[in-house]
Structure formats: C-alpha cells, structure tokens
PDB file of C-alpha atoms in Angstrom:
ATOM      1  CA  UNK A 945      -2.392 -13.892 -22.360  1.00  0.00           C
ATOM      2  CA  UNK A 946       0.532 -14.676 -19.959  1.00  0.00           C
ATOM      3  CA  UNK A 947      -0.058 -13.990 -16.180  1.00  0.00           C
ATOM      4  CA  UNK A 948       2.155 -11.159 -15.045  1.00  0.00           C
ATOM      5  CA  UNK A 949       2.808 -12.887 -11.620  1.00  0.00           C
ATOM      6  CA  UNK A 950       3.517 -16.695 -12.486  1.00  0.00           C
ATOM      7  CA  UNK A 951       3.850 -16.512 -16.263  1.00  0.00           C
ATOM      8  CA  UNK A 952       0.915 -19.163 -16.390  1.00  0.00           C
ATOM      9  CA  UNK A 953      -1.569 -18.632 -19.463  1.00  0.00           C
ATOM     10  CA  UNK A 954      -4.370 -16.577 -17.961  1.00  0.00           C
ATOM     11  CA  UNK A 955      -7.727 -16.858 -19.448  1.00  0.00           C
ATOM     12  CA  UNK A 956     -10.295 -14.102 -20.993  1.00  0.00           C
ATOM     13  CA  UNK A 957     -12.383 -13.355 -17.811  1.00  0.00           C
ATOM     14  CA  UNK A 958     -14.649 -10.593 -19.384  1.00  0.00           C
ATOM     15  CA  UNK A 959     -14.266  -7.668 -21.474  1.00  0.00           C
ATOM     16  CA  UNK A 960     -15.244  -4.008 -20.186  1.00  0.00           C
ATOM     17  CA  UNK A 961     -14.739  -0.652 -21.054  1.00  0.00           C
ATOM     18  CA  UNK A 962     -12.089   1.531 -19.585  1.00  0.00           C
ATOM     19  CA  UNK A 963     -12.500   5.342 -19.056  1.00  0.00           C
ATOM     20  CA  UNK A 964     -15.455   5.045 -20.974  1.00  0.00           C
ATOM     21  CA  UNK A 965     -14.033   4.863 -24.131  1.00  0.00           C
ATOM     22  CA  UNK A 966     -11.294   2.007 -24.449  1.00  0.00           C
ATOM     23  CA  UNK A 967     -12.635  -1.882 -24.723  1.00  0.00           C
ATOM     24  CA  UNK A 968     -10.329  -4.059 -22.922  1.00  0.00           C
ATOM     25  CA  UNK A 969     -10.318  -7.697 -21.523  1.00  0.00           C
ATOM     26  CA  UNK A 970      -9.631  -8.691 -18.053  1.00  0.00           C
ATOM     27  CA  UNK A 971      -7.827 -12.052 -17.542  1.00  0.00           C
ATOM     28  CA  UNK A 972      -7.838 -14.758 -14.662  1.00  0.00           C
ATOM     29  CA  UNK A 973      -4.703 -17.015 -14.000  1.00  0.00           C
ATOM     30  CA  UNK A 974      -5.838 -20.674 -13.348  1.00  0.00           C
ATOM     31  CA  UNK A 975      -2.711 -21.100 -11.400  1.00  0.00           C
ATOM     32  CA  UNK A 976      -2.355 -18.031  -8.809  1.00  0.00           C
ATOM     33  CA  UNK A 977      -5.721 -16.830  -9.362  1.00  0.00           C
ATOM     34  CA  UNK A 978      -4.364 -13.526 -10.050  1.00  0.00           C
ATOM     35  CA  UNK A 979      -7.021 -10.832 -12.142  1.00  0.00           C
ATOM     36  CA  UNK A 980      -5.185  -8.814 -14.326  1.00  0.00           C
ATOM     37  CA  UNK A 981      -6.250  -6.573 -17.076  1.00  0.00           C
ATOM     38  CA  UNK A 982      -4.670  -6.701 -20.891  1.00  0.00           C
ATOM     39  CA  UNK A 983      -1.647  -4.730 -21.237  1.00  0.00           C
ATOM     40  CA  UNK A 984      -2.486  -1.258 -19.941  1.00  0.00           C
ATOM     41  CA  UNK A 985      -2.039   1.178 -22.638  1.00  0.00           C
ATOM     42  CA  UNK A 986      -4.400   3.844 -21.176  1.00  0.00           C
ATOM     43  CA  UNK A 987      -2.224   4.602 -17.978  1.00  0.00           C
ATOM     44  CA  UNK A 988      -0.816   7.898 -19.030  1.00  0.00           C
ATOM     45  CA  UNK A 989      -4.575   8.990 -19.479  1.00  0.00           C
ATOM     46  CA  UNK A 990      -5.560   7.774 -16.327  1.00  0.00           C
ATOM     47  CA  UNK A 991      -3.195   9.110 -14.327  1.00  0.00           C
ATOM     48  CA  UNK A 992      -3.535  12.607 -15.482  1.00  0.00           C
ATOM     49  CA  UNK A 993      -4.529  13.379 -12.122  1.00  0.00           C
ATOM     50  CA  UNK A 994      -2.609  11.293  -8.852  1.00  0.00           C
ATOM     51  CA  UNK A 995      -5.809  11.032  -7.430  1.00  0.00           C
ATOM     52  CA  UNK A 996      -9.392  10.480  -9.118  1.00  0.00           C
ATOM     53  CA  UNK A 997     -12.220  12.425  -8.291  1.00  0.00           C
ATOM     54  CA  UNK A 998     -14.294   9.623  -6.875  1.00  0.00           C
ATOM     55  CA  UNK A 999     -11.834   8.949  -4.078  1.00  0.00           C
ATOM     56  CA  UNK A1000     -13.534  10.595  -1.285  1.00  0.00           C
ATOM     57  CA  UNK A1001     -11.641   8.133   1.139  1.00  0.00           C
ATOM     58  CA  UNK A1002      -8.133   9.471   1.323  1.00  0.00           C
ATOM     59  CA  UNK A1003      -8.170  11.126   4.722  1.00  0.00           C
ATOM     60  CA  UNK A1004     -10.261   8.635   6.409  1.00  0.00           C
ATOM     61  CA  UNK A1005      -8.046   5.565   5.195  1.00  0.00           C
ATOM     62  CA  UNK A1006      -5.171   7.551   6.755  1.00  0.00           C
ATOM     63  CA  UNK A1007      -7.149   7.704  10.105  1.00  0.00           C
ATOM     64  CA  UNK A1008      -8.274   4.144   9.964  1.00  0.00           C
ATOM     65  CA  UNK A1009      -5.422   2.422   8.334  1.00  0.00           C
ATOM     66  CA  UNK A1010      -3.141   4.686  10.484  1.00  0.00           C
ATOM     67  CA  UNK A1011      -4.913   2.972  13.707  1.00  0.00           C
ATOM     68  CA  UNK A1012      -4.065  -0.303  12.490  1.00  0.00           C
ATOM     69  CA  UNK A1013      -0.694   0.589  11.780  1.00  0.00           C
ATOM     70  CA  UNK A1014      -0.351   2.076  15.175  1.00  0.00           C
ATOM     71  CA  UNK A1015      -0.880  -1.431  17.035  1.00  0.00           C
ATOM     72  CA  UNK A1016       0.827  -3.333  14.614  1.00  0.00           C
ATOM     73  CA  UNK A1017       4.307  -1.227  14.909  1.00  0.00           C
ATOM     74  CA  UNK A1018       3.952  -1.135  18.830  1.00  0.00           C
ATOM     75  CA  UNK A1019       3.916  -4.712  19.388  1.00  0.00           C
ATOM     76  CA  UNK A1020       5.419  -6.777  16.448  1.00  0.00           C
ATOM     77  CA  UNK A1021       8.064  -4.239  15.150  1.00  0.00           C
ATOM     78  CA  UNK A1022      10.940  -1.911  16.456  1.00  0.00           C
ATOM     79  CA  UNK A1023       8.674   0.994  17.468  1.00  0.00           C
ATOM     80  CA  UNK A1024      11.887   3.155  17.588  1.00  0.00           C
ATOM     81  CA  UNK A1025      12.732   2.415  14.276  1.00  0.00           C
ATOM     82  CA  UNK A1026      12.358   4.396  10.643  1.00  0.00           C
ATOM     83  CA  UNK A1027       8.985   3.711   8.650  1.00  0.00           C
ATOM     84  CA  UNK A1028       8.416   4.193   5.045  1.00  0.00           C
ATOM     85  CA  UNK A1029       4.903   5.282   3.486  1.00  0.00           C
ATOM     86  CA  UNK A1030       5.448   3.679  -0.314  1.00  0.00           C
ATOM     87  CA  UNK A1031       3.306   5.543  -2.644  1.00  0.00           C
ATOM     88  CA  UNK A1032       2.443   7.801   0.073  1.00  0.00           C
ATOM     89  CA  UNK A1033       0.450  10.387  -1.822  1.00  0.00           C
ATOM     90  CA  UNK A1034       0.099  13.947  -0.408  1.00  0.00           C
ATOM     91  CA  UNK A1035       1.647  12.586   3.013  1.00  0.00           C
ATOM     92  CA  UNK A1036      -1.651  12.179   4.810  1.00  0.00           C
ATOM     93  CA  UNK A1037      -0.542   8.825   6.422  1.00  0.00           C
ATOM     94  CA  UNK A1038       3.046  10.058   7.256  1.00  0.00           C
ATOM     95  CA  UNK A1039       1.791  13.065   9.013  1.00  0.00           C
ATOM     96  CA  UNK A1040      -0.728  11.325  10.984  1.00  0.00           C
ATOM     97  CA  UNK A1041       1.905   8.700  12.382  1.00  0.00           C
ATOM     98  CA  UNK A1042       4.473  11.268  13.120  1.00  0.00           C
ATOM     99  CA  UNK A1043       1.660  12.968  14.869  1.00  0.00           C
ATOM    100  CA  UNK A1044       1.068   9.389  16.803  1.00  0.00           C
ATOM    101  CA  UNK A1045       4.788   9.385  17.528  1.00  0.00           C
ATOM    102  CA  UNK A1046       6.333   7.262  15.003  1.00  0.00           C
ATOM    103  CA  UNK A1047       9.610   8.189  12.562  1.00  0.00           C
ATOM    104  CA  UNK A1048       7.823   8.071   9.498  1.00  0.00           C
ATOM    105  CA  UNK A1049       8.647   9.133   6.121  1.00  0.00           C
ATOM    106  CA  UNK A1050       6.986   9.194   2.548  1.00  0.00           C
ATOM    107  CA  UNK A1051       7.761   8.559  -0.993  1.00  0.00           C
ATOM    108  CA  UNK A1052       5.669   8.792  -4.230  1.00  0.00           C
ATOM    109  CA  UNK A1053       6.693   9.797  -7.944  1.00  0.00           C
ATOM    110  CA  UNK A1054       3.543  10.386  -8.917  1.00  0.00           C
ATOM    111  CA  UNK A1055       1.907  13.176  -6.109  1.00  0.00           C
ATOM    112  CA  UNK A1056       3.257  16.265  -4.421  1.00  0.00           C
ATOM    113  CA  UNK A1057       4.233  15.727  -0.864  1.00  0.00           C
ATOM    114  CA  UNK A1058       1.850  18.490   0.751  1.00  0.00           C
ATOM    115  CA  UNK A1059       1.624  17.638   4.215  1.00  0.00           C
ATOM    116  CA  UNK A1060       4.635  15.697   5.433  1.00  0.00           C
ATOM    117  CA  UNK A1061       7.107  18.213   3.584  1.00  0.00           C
ATOM    118  CA  UNK A1062      10.704  17.601   4.933  1.00  0.00           C
ATOM    119  CA  UNK A1063      10.119  14.177   5.496  1.00  0.00           C
ATOM    120  CA  UNK A1064      10.749  12.508   2.294  1.00  0.00           C
ATOM    121  CA  UNK A1065      12.373   9.080   2.135  1.00  0.00           C
ATOM    122  CA  UNK A1066      15.609   8.288   0.704  1.00  0.00           C
ATOM    123  CA  UNK A1067      16.394   4.754  -0.516  1.00  0.00           C
ATOM    124  CA  UNK A1068      18.704   3.214   2.126  1.00  0.00           C
ATOM    125  CA  UNK A1069      22.296   3.528   1.443  1.00  0.00           C
ATOM    126  CA  UNK A1070      23.230   0.409   3.347  1.00  0.00           C
ATOM    127  CA  UNK A1071      21.933  -2.111   5.202  1.00  0.00           C
ATOM    128  CA  UNK A1072      21.850  -0.094   8.675  1.00  0.00           C
ATOM    129  CA  UNK A1073      19.802   2.759   6.851  1.00  0.00           C
ATOM    130  CA  UNK A1074      17.081   0.472   6.256  1.00  0.00           C
ATOM    131  CA  UNK A1075      13.373   1.102   7.272  1.00  0.00           C
ATOM    132  CA  UNK A1076      11.747  -0.967   9.985  1.00  0.00           C
ATOM    133  CA  UNK A1077       8.787  -1.489   8.008  1.00  0.00           C
ATOM    134  CA  UNK A1078       6.891  -0.021   4.719  1.00  0.00           C
ATOM    135  CA  UNK A1079       3.294   0.892   4.469  1.00  0.00           C
ATOM    136  CA  UNK A1080       1.839   0.769   0.933  1.00  0.00           C
ATOM    137  CA  UNK A1081      -1.989   1.196   1.366  1.00  0.00           C
ATOM    138  CA  UNK A1082      -4.218   1.044  -1.717  1.00  0.00           C
ATOM    139  CA  UNK A1083      -1.586   0.688  -4.267  1.00  0.00           C
ATOM    140  CA  UNK A1084      -0.821  -2.861  -5.180  1.00  0.00           C
ATOM    141  CA  UNK A1085      -4.174  -2.533  -7.403  1.00  0.00           C
ATOM    142  CA  UNK A1086      -2.173  -0.163  -9.538  1.00  0.00           C
ATOM    143  CA  UNK A1087       0.996  -2.338 -10.404  1.00  0.00           C
ATOM    144  CA  UNK A1088       1.387  -3.526 -13.762  1.00  0.00           C
ATOM    145  CA  UNK A1089       4.139  -5.888 -12.771  1.00  0.00           C
ATOM    146  CA  UNK A1090       3.394  -6.385  -9.139  1.00  0.00           C
ATOM    147  CA  UNK A1091       6.592  -8.653  -8.302  1.00  0.00           C
ATOM    148  CA  UNK A1092       8.853  -5.693  -9.733  1.00  0.00           C
ATOM    149  CA  UNK A1093       6.993  -3.377  -7.446  1.00  0.00           C
ATOM    150  CA  UNK A1094       7.155  -5.448  -4.400  1.00  0.00           C
ATOM    151  CA  UNK A1095      11.272  -5.531  -4.975  1.00  0.00           C
ATOM    152  CA  UNK A1096      11.009  -1.576  -5.409  1.00  0.00           C
ATOM    153  CA  UNK A1097       9.520  -1.728  -1.746  1.00  0.00           C
ATOM    154  CA  UNK A1098      11.824  -4.142  -0.548  1.00  0.00           C
ATOM    155  CA  UNK A1099      14.695  -2.107  -1.648  1.00  0.00           C
ATOM    156  CA  UNK A1100      13.784   0.034   1.678  1.00  0.00           C
ATOM    157  CA  UNK A1101      12.539  -2.718   4.120  1.00  0.00           C
ATOM    158  CA  UNK A1102      11.805  -6.408   4.683  1.00  0.00           C
ATOM    159  CA  UNK A1103       8.507  -5.830   6.078  1.00  0.00           C
ATOM    160  CA  UNK A1104       5.287  -4.520   4.252  1.00  0.00           C
ATOM    161  CA  UNK A1105       2.029  -3.551   5.892  1.00  0.00           C
ATOM    162  CA  UNK A1106      -0.655  -2.913   2.796  1.00  0.00           C
ATOM    163  CA  UNK A1107      -3.905  -2.844   2.006  1.00  0.00           C
ATOM    164  CA  UNK A1108      -5.810  -3.934  -1.247  1.00  0.00           C
ATOM    165  CA  UNK A1109      -9.254  -5.656  -1.996  1.00  0.00           C
ATOM    166  CA  UNK A1110      -9.397  -9.005  -2.608  1.00  0.00           C
ATOM    167  CA  UNK A1111     -11.193 -10.371  -5.648  1.00  0.00           C
ATOM    168  CA  UNK A1112     -14.050 -12.552  -4.806  1.00  0.00           C
ATOM    169  CA  UNK A1113     -14.243 -15.973  -6.095  1.00  0.00           C
ATOM    170  CA  UNK A1114     -15.835 -16.506  -8.553  1.00  0.00           C
ATOM    171  CA  UNK A1115     -14.841 -12.926  -9.854  1.00  0.00           C
ATOM    172  CA  UNK A1116     -17.983 -11.040 -10.613  1.00  0.00           C
ATOM    173  CA  UNK A1117     -19.036  -9.098 -13.343  1.00  0.00           C
ATOM    174  CA  UNK A1118     -17.443  -5.782 -13.875  1.00  0.00           C
ATOM    175  CA  UNK A1119     -21.107  -4.162 -13.023  1.00  0.00           C
ATOM    176  CA  UNK A1120     -21.078  -6.253  -9.656  1.00  0.00           C
ATOM    177  CA  UNK A1121     -17.875  -5.215  -7.887  1.00  0.00           C
ATOM    178  CA  UNK A1122     -16.784  -1.528  -7.374  1.00  0.00           C
ATOM    179  CA  UNK A1123     -13.366  -2.322  -6.906  1.00  0.00           C
ATOM    180  CA  UNK A1124     -12.559  -2.800 -10.869  1.00  0.00           C
ATOM    181  CA  UNK A1125     -13.088   0.831 -10.919  1.00  0.00           C
ATOM    182  CA  UNK A1126     -13.185   0.951 -15.092  1.00  0.00           C
ATOM    183  CA  UNK A1127     -14.249   4.461 -14.828  1.00  0.00           C
ATOM    184  CA  UNK A1128     -10.784   5.684 -13.776  1.00  0.00           C
ATOM    185  CA  UNK A1129      -8.774   2.807 -15.204  1.00  0.00           C
ATOM    186  CA  UNK A1130      -5.987   2.595 -12.663  1.00  0.00           C
ATOM    187  CA  UNK A1131      -6.803  -0.510 -11.120  1.00  0.00           C
ATOM    188  CA  UNK A1132      -4.986  -3.109 -13.522  1.00  0.00           C
ATOM    189  CA  UNK A1133      -3.820  -5.717 -10.718  1.00  0.00           C
ATOM    190  CA  UNK A1134      -6.384  -7.787  -8.210  1.00  0.00           C
ATOM    191  CA  UNK A1135      -5.680 -10.344  -6.146  1.00  0.00           C
ATOM    192  CA  UNK A1136      -6.798 -13.221  -3.966  1.00  0.00           C
ATOM    193  CA  UNK A1137      -4.958 -14.398  -0.794  1.00  0.00           C
ATOM    194  CA  UNK A1138      -3.630 -17.211  -2.497  1.00  0.00           C
ATOM    195  CA  UNK A1139      -2.263 -14.853  -5.374  1.00  0.00           C
ATOM    196  CA  UNK A1140      -0.489 -12.673  -2.644  1.00  0.00           C
ATOM    197  CA  UNK A1141       0.931 -15.669  -0.892  1.00  0.00           C
ATOM    198  CA  UNK A1142       2.626 -16.897  -4.172  1.00  0.00           C
ATOM    199  CA  UNK A1143       3.998 -13.372  -4.825  1.00  0.00           C
ATOM    200  CA  UNK A1144       5.286 -13.192  -1.353  1.00  0.00           C
ATOM    201  CA  UNK A1145       6.981 -16.777  -1.837  1.00  0.00           C
ATOM    202  CA  UNK A1146       8.679 -15.754  -5.032  1.00  0.00           C
ATOM    203  CA  UNK A1147      10.818 -13.137  -2.726  1.00  0.00           C
ATOM    204  CA  UNK A1148      11.062 -15.292   0.246  1.00  0.00           C
ATOM    205  CA  UNK A1149       8.442 -13.584   2.379  1.00  0.00           C
ATOM    206  CA  UNK A1150       5.733 -14.926   4.813  1.00  0.00           C
ATOM    207  CA  UNK A1151       2.181 -13.429   4.377  1.00  0.00           C
ATOM    208  CA  UNK A1152      -0.908 -13.102   6.627  1.00  0.00           C
ATOM    209  CA  UNK A1153      -3.824 -11.233   6.026  1.00  0.00           C
ATOM    210  CA  UNK A1154      -7.208 -10.300   7.495  1.00  0.00           C
ATOM    211  CA  UNK A1155      -9.824  -9.428   4.472  1.00  0.00           C
ATOM    212  CA  UNK A1156      -8.226  -6.438   2.686  1.00  0.00           C
ATOM    213  CA  UNK A1157      -5.275  -6.043   5.485  1.00  0.00           C
ATOM    214  CA  UNK A1158      -1.970  -7.651   4.316  1.00  0.00           C
ATOM    215  CA  UNK A1159       1.674  -8.334   6.044  1.00  0.00           C
ATOM    216  CA  UNK A1160       4.755  -9.495   4.069  1.00  0.00           C
ATOM    217  CA  UNK A1161       7.494 -10.190   6.714  1.00  0.00           C
ATOM    218  CA  UNK A1162      10.525 -12.341   6.850  1.00  0.00           C
ATOM    219  CA  UNK A1163       9.790 -13.482  10.184  1.00  0.00           C
ATOM    220  CA  UNK A1164       7.239 -15.990  11.068  1.00  0.00           C
ATOM    221  CA  UNK A1165       4.323 -14.842  12.805  1.00  0.00           C
ATOM    222  CA  UNK A1166       1.716 -17.114  15.117  1.00  0.00           C
ATOM    223  CA  UNK A1167      -1.258 -17.020  12.634  1.00  0.00           C
ATOM    224  CA  UNK A1168      -3.730 -15.062  14.782  1.00  0.00           C
ATOM    225  CA  UNK A1169      -1.101 -12.109  15.839  1.00  0.00           C
ATOM    226  CA  UNK A1170      -1.699  -9.876  12.828  1.00  0.00           C
ATOM    227  CA  UNK A1171      -5.495 -10.309  12.467  1.00  0.00           C
ATOM    228  CA  UNK A1172      -6.039  -9.753  15.943  1.00  0.00           C
ATOM    229  CA  UNK A1173      -3.684  -6.676  16.146  1.00  0.00           C
ATOM    230  CA  UNK A1174      -5.014  -5.124  13.001  1.00  0.00           C
ATOM    231  CA  UNK A1175      -8.513  -5.244  14.183  1.00  0.00           C
ATOM    232  CA  UNK A1176      -7.870  -4.060  17.986  1.00  0.00           C
ATOM    233  CA  UNK A1177      -6.019  -0.824  16.332  1.00  0.00           C
ATOM    234  CA  UNK A1178      -9.068  -0.377  14.274  1.00  0.00           C
ATOM    235  CA  UNK A1179     -11.527  -0.457  17.122  1.00  0.00           C
ATOM    236  CA  UNK A1180      -9.776   1.377  19.919  1.00  0.00           C
ATOM    237  CA  UNK A1181      -6.487   0.119  20.892  1.00  0.00           C
ATOM    238  CA  UNK A1182      -4.735   2.808  19.027  1.00  0.00           C
ATOM    239  CA  UNK A1183      -6.205   5.358  20.953  1.00  0.00           C
ATOM    240  CA  UNK A1184      -4.762   3.886  24.421  1.00  0.00           C
ATOM    241  CA  UNK A1185      -1.116   3.417  22.790  1.00  0.00           C
ATOM    242  CA  UNK A1186      -0.924   6.793  21.979  1.00  0.00           C
ATOM    243  CA  UNK A1187      -0.624   7.712  25.728  1.00  0.00           C
ATOM    244  CA  UNK A1188       2.605   5.441  25.486  1.00  0.00           C
ATOM    245  CA  UNK A1189       4.056   7.156  22.581  1.00  0.00           C
ATOM    246  CA  UNK A1190       5.442  10.792  22.111  1.00  0.00           C
ATOM    247  CA  UNK A1191       4.022  12.906  19.288  1.00  0.00           C
ATOM    248  CA  UNK A1192       6.360  14.410  16.906  1.00  0.00           C
ATOM    249  CA  UNK A1193       4.172  17.347  15.896  1.00  0.00           C
ATOM    250  CA  UNK A1194       5.673  20.003  17.796  1.00  0.00           C
ATOM    251  CA  UNK A1195       9.131  18.657  17.570  1.00  0.00           C
ATOM    252  CA  UNK A1196       8.671  18.461  13.845  1.00  0.00           C
ATOM    253  CA  UNK A1197       7.641  22.179  13.759  1.00  0.00           C
ATOM    254  CA  UNK A1198      10.612  23.090  15.308  1.00  0.00           C
ATOM    255  CA  UNK A1199      12.918  20.921  13.069  1.00  0.00           C
ATOM    256  CA  UNK A1200      11.320  22.305  10.154  1.00  0.00           C
ATOM    257  CA  UNK A1201      11.633  25.700  11.276  1.00  0.00           C
ATOM    258  CA  UNK A1202      15.322  25.176  11.558  1.00  0.00           C
ATOM    259  CA  UNK A1203      15.777  23.669   8.350  1.00  0.00           C
ATOM    260  CA  UNK A1204      14.001  26.621   6.893  1.00  0.00           C
ATOM    261  CA  UNK A1205      16.184  29.083   8.454  1.00  0.00           C
ATOM    262  CA  UNK A1206      19.435  27.319   7.204  1.00  0.00           C
ATOM    263  CA  UNK A1207      17.874  27.498   3.889  1.00  0.00           C
ATOM    264  CA  UNK A1208      17.584  23.801   3.485  1.00  0.00           C
ATOM    265  CA  UNK A1209      13.738  23.916   3.181  1.00  0.00           C
ATOM    266  CA  UNK A1210      11.269  26.498   1.580  1.00  0.00           C
ATOM    267  CA  UNK A1211       8.022  27.290   3.350  1.00  0.00           C
TER     268      UNK A1211
END
C-alpha cells in the first residue's frame, strides 16, 4: 500500500478488527515511519456521533491543553491576535481560552458548537484577516490524508499547536497500545516525531515537540523554548499569567446579548 504522507511503499504491520466487525490491515512506512490503516471505508459508521462514548477526557483536555496554550501564546505569539481552534468540537477549548483572555474562535464541520456560540471562525478573506495560531488538539490521528488536512489548517494561519500520541518504536501490537482505538474506528493515522517533521517540511514548516505536544511554525525557535513553555503552562504558569490577561467572560455575555437583540444570534 502507498504511504499517504510520503508515497513510499508501506508494509503490512498487523491485522485487526475495527468497530468489532471489519477485519482490516495496518501499514507502516519504512521511509517516514507513518502508521496508517488501509483505506478507511468504515468512517461513515465510525462518525455516526462526533464523540465516542469512551472519550471521557473532553473537559479535562480543554483545561490541561488550554493551560499549555496560555503559556505558549503569551510568550511566543501576538497574544492580542485572533486564534482558531480547528476541529474544535463543542467549543470547550474556545470558551476556556476566551475566559482566560484570548480572542479565540472555533470551527468544526462534524460537531455542534454548544459552548462558544457566536464565535465561529470564518476563513480569512485576505492576509490581514489571518489568525495568529491554530490549536488542533486530538485530531491529526483522524486525518485520512494528513497533508491535505494540514493545508486546510494553513488556510487560517502559519502556526499550529496540536496534540497526538506518538506511536512507539517498534509499533506495539494492537492489544498493547490504547491509542489505536479499533473499537471506535476513528484513529486511522499514527505518527512518530520523524513523521511529523517530514510532513511539516513538505509545506515549509519548522517542527517542535514534547511527548504528545507538537508545534508547526514558519519561524525558527530555540529548541528548548517550546517544551519548557508547554510544561510550565501545564504545571502552574498559566494560573500566574491569567493575572496579566483580561477575561472575556463578561464582555462576551454583553456582546452576545447585543447580537441576540439585533436578531443576529438566536438564544
């Protein structure tokens, strides 16, 4: 099978059962180290619901990953700019980041925006409208064609802060690594750091990582800055930085009330 990232010939890694019913093969690329399922014909069934029953970490991820984002955006990017949460689901992260003081918006074609209504992200109409950075948490493993999906994100911004669990080397058996998640069939793309570096290089991006945290950016950074900020944000720095930011919780409520009264937004 052809690797969906580098077009090399990928080798069969193992076979497994997806959605408790479909016997399929996983492949590993010897060139870029990408691990992929065979062409995923089962996705319509896998996405009957945008979120799986076993995903109990939605709210916790919004807090933990949001705290790392706060530190990263505060020090490395224009914190007064606009940001977009790509594949933002129910709007959890967008609301969390607006509450912290960042001008965040959300976009997701597969999930209803329940918590950040009124802050949907339009595609930039020109260069001046582009976003400072996109977050894309726990979605790269869902990409059938990662390069195509990355280009969609780059239509919004040149900087992407994202998470996905790196596949161990050697690749474990399907029963020995929870992130394959064959029970729901949505994880069809699994990466190593070298895979993500290869993917970023295809579109001219620098790549930095710490465990399951990753950053694509046009600008080169000192190698330790990204991991230090991610770790510091998660373990307490975000709480300190909030003292220097102005929450949008109250101002957003007033803005949304105005839009509702003007008939531009439904309650």
